[in-house]
Amino acid sequence: MEDPPFLPPAQRRVYPIPDLHPLVLSPPSLPSYSSSILTQSPSPVLCIDNGTTHIRAGYSNAPQPYLELENIGAKYKDRKLNTTVNLAGGEVYVDAASRSSTRVPYEGDVVCNFDVMENILDYVMIKLGVDTPTIQTPIVMTEALCNPSYSRSLMTEILFESYGAPSIAYGLDSLFSFYDNSPSPTTADGLVISSGSSSTQVIPVLNGQSILTSAKKLTWGGNQASEYLLKLMQLKYPAFPGRLSSYQSGIMYRDHCYNSVPDYQSSIVKLAKNPKNIVAMDRIIQFPFTSSSAADEKTEEEVQKQLEKRKEATKRLQEQAARQRLEKMERQQEEMAVFGELKASQLTLKKADYEKKLVEYGFSSTEDLDEYLNKIEKSLTRARNKELGIDETETKEVPSFPLIDVPDHTLNEQDLKEKRKQKLMKAGYDARIRMKAEKEQERLRLEQIALADQRLRETDFSGWLQRLRGEHEEIMNKMKERKKKKEQLSDRKSLAAQQRMKSIAGLAADESKGVGTGGGGSVGGPGANKRRKKGNEDDGFGKSDADWAIYREIGNADDSEDEEDEVTSLKQVEARLLEHDPNFTLDDTAERLAMRSHQLFNSFVYGLSPDDPLDTYDPSNVEHTSQLHVNVERIRVPEVLWQPHLGGLDQAGLGEVVEYVLKRFGVKERERLMSNIFVTGGNTLLPNFDSRLRSSLTPVLPVGHPLNITRTYDSQYPAWSAWRGMSKWSNSDRGRRAFVTRQEYEENGAEWFKEHGWGNRYIA
């Protein structure tokens, strides 16, 4: 599989991936078992290819299996019907309750959960139309290479005791597939390489007999590869908004990964040299997402209705505010009238009665009443001006402070308080005036600078442009120096960090001796100790800017404000350069240069093109943040089969295993094996598998040694090859003699089985 050509962002394909496993319904049940199967002669054999991910079942008189379903089951209680429900295959995904109760019968490639296995077999029997108390046809079933005796014996007990099978036999799916694709299986030679969901096997076959003493097995298959890809994606995107599942990683592995040719090292070197190659092989995987814009999309009529509702609501609020202002004005006018009469009664009432009346109205003194009346009057004036549309800023008079210049000895206690209050008010007023004047001066200064800059640009454009470029370069150098200094200070062995530690040690030594600083900024200035003895704590520190240099030198100060100022200035300069300099483009900006300096990382994580670092990726776009970019992982994950240490396995690679198996045979036998290397299993369907196997075996073989790789003849349904092989084998004479009858089971026990050329052997 050659690397795809580089495509611009607009032409890159996006591969959607489903969120949940779809519901898969099995075919309807076959007709009555007793009427359609048992009447045939000879009686067909029930063939069950019991794989780790899928189970295929059917009768040997059919050209293909009738039933194929996922080897998974679910058992849960339906609360509506108040019954326990057993499901199997793709039907377990019918709802959330069944999905949360899914279980698999396998652990690795060995059946361990026999309660789940029995439920799945019950489902298979029902679909195959079995309607008798016991099964009256022989059963042949696949099992794992080197299957433990306890697993086989428990399966034997289930088939004989629970289903009442008349006879059973076991075999290896990879060997049955080889049997199906061999013209003469009884005399066939070949090296069977099978890589399935849970393991990879290498089995030599000579004269129609498997040499299991030389067979080897790797604990790596499609399931482990999918989990490895899942972990790589979780490590690559730790903040991914969605939840990655094993089902989704399995789809990505099967649909987008391939074996690197001629070898993994050369492919990685090619990718590292040019990030453009990473973008060329990048696959954009789109996960389900909910777009806020899509959810908020409305028709024009709905938008118009919403605008009218807003206008009506705004009008109601305005009317309500107007009513509240009117009510407030009326209430304040009433208070003005009432409290005005109260103030006027001061002239007619006795002092004691007047003060009593003030307390009744909630005032402590006449001054308190006057202050409240002034406040109401100002509020009424503002409200009337607002109603009449009068701008208060135009009519606002300069405040007066009559008591400021009056001597204190001529004032009583109350006037002194008022004078202090006026002083504070005048200080605030003067500060506001000064600030306003300073802002105006700054505005005028900036206008003058802009006019001078414009005149210089118009009279001497080249000089102006050169000066602006110099400013841009100076700011860039400052930012680089600041970054370099931070990196040096983070390294305790750097010269800057060591100098800082020397300064800190020197200050600590001076502090322990009681040494101060002089007015000139030198540590331990003359007269410092004398001043301390006299009780004078002020040693003049800070009078010179040099006093603070030592703190700038030793302190890890927060330079965020300086950095922000530099970034702001840089953006302003770049905006002017983009506007006036024809040779300054977006690719010359600091942002683009920074992204280009990390182009390898950006191409790896975001699939960004080096030619266009910003590309089409938008971090604020929900659609873009819900995408995974699979590039290097496409060849890294399948490479674990050839280099297991990449996945943390302490095993030999497939090429080394094949080489080791071949060394145990003579030259003639080795040539017979290499003349027919039969490749089978779902994990071998990844692109370039045959080419990678050939490139791995060619260096270890003599010159001119045969090397022929074959596959199943049925390219449309390669997964059915093992089932067809066991169907052919079970109808042969040798196959019939390999079945264990019920009588033999009762005599010898569940662990006893018959050896044949296409199954496991008993090895003590």
PDB file of C-alpha atoms in Angstrom, residues 260-273 635:
ATOM      1  CA  SER A 260       4.513  -0.731   6.580  1.00  0.00           C
ATOM      2  CA  VAL A 261       6.547  -1.844   3.553  1.00  0.00           C
ATOM      3  CA  PRO A 262       9.401  -2.663   3.191  1.00  0.00           C
ATOM      4  CA  ASP A 263       9.964  -2.099   6.915  1.00  0.00           C
ATOM      5  CA  TYR A 264       8.788   0.091   9.756  1.00  0.00           C
ATOM      6  CA  GLN A 265      12.069   1.931  10.352  1.00  0.00           C
ATOM      7  CA  SER A 266      12.343   3.325   6.837  1.00  0.00           C
ATOM      8  CA  SER A 267       8.704   4.472   6.948  1.00  0.00           C
ATOM      9  CA  ILE A 268       9.222   6.319  10.246  1.00  0.00           C
ATOM     10  CA  VAL A 269      12.385   8.012   8.968  1.00  0.00           C
ATOM     11  CA  LYS A 270      10.479   9.145   5.890  1.00  0.00           C
ATOM     12  CA  LEU A 271       7.722  10.635   8.049  1.00  0.00           C
ATOM     13  CA  ALA A 272      10.140  12.364  10.436  1.00  0.00           C
ATOM     14  CA  LYS A 273      12.071  14.033   7.609  1.00  0.00           C
ATOM     15  CA  ILE A 635       1.583   1.688  10.758  1.00  0.00           C
TER      16      ILE A 635
END
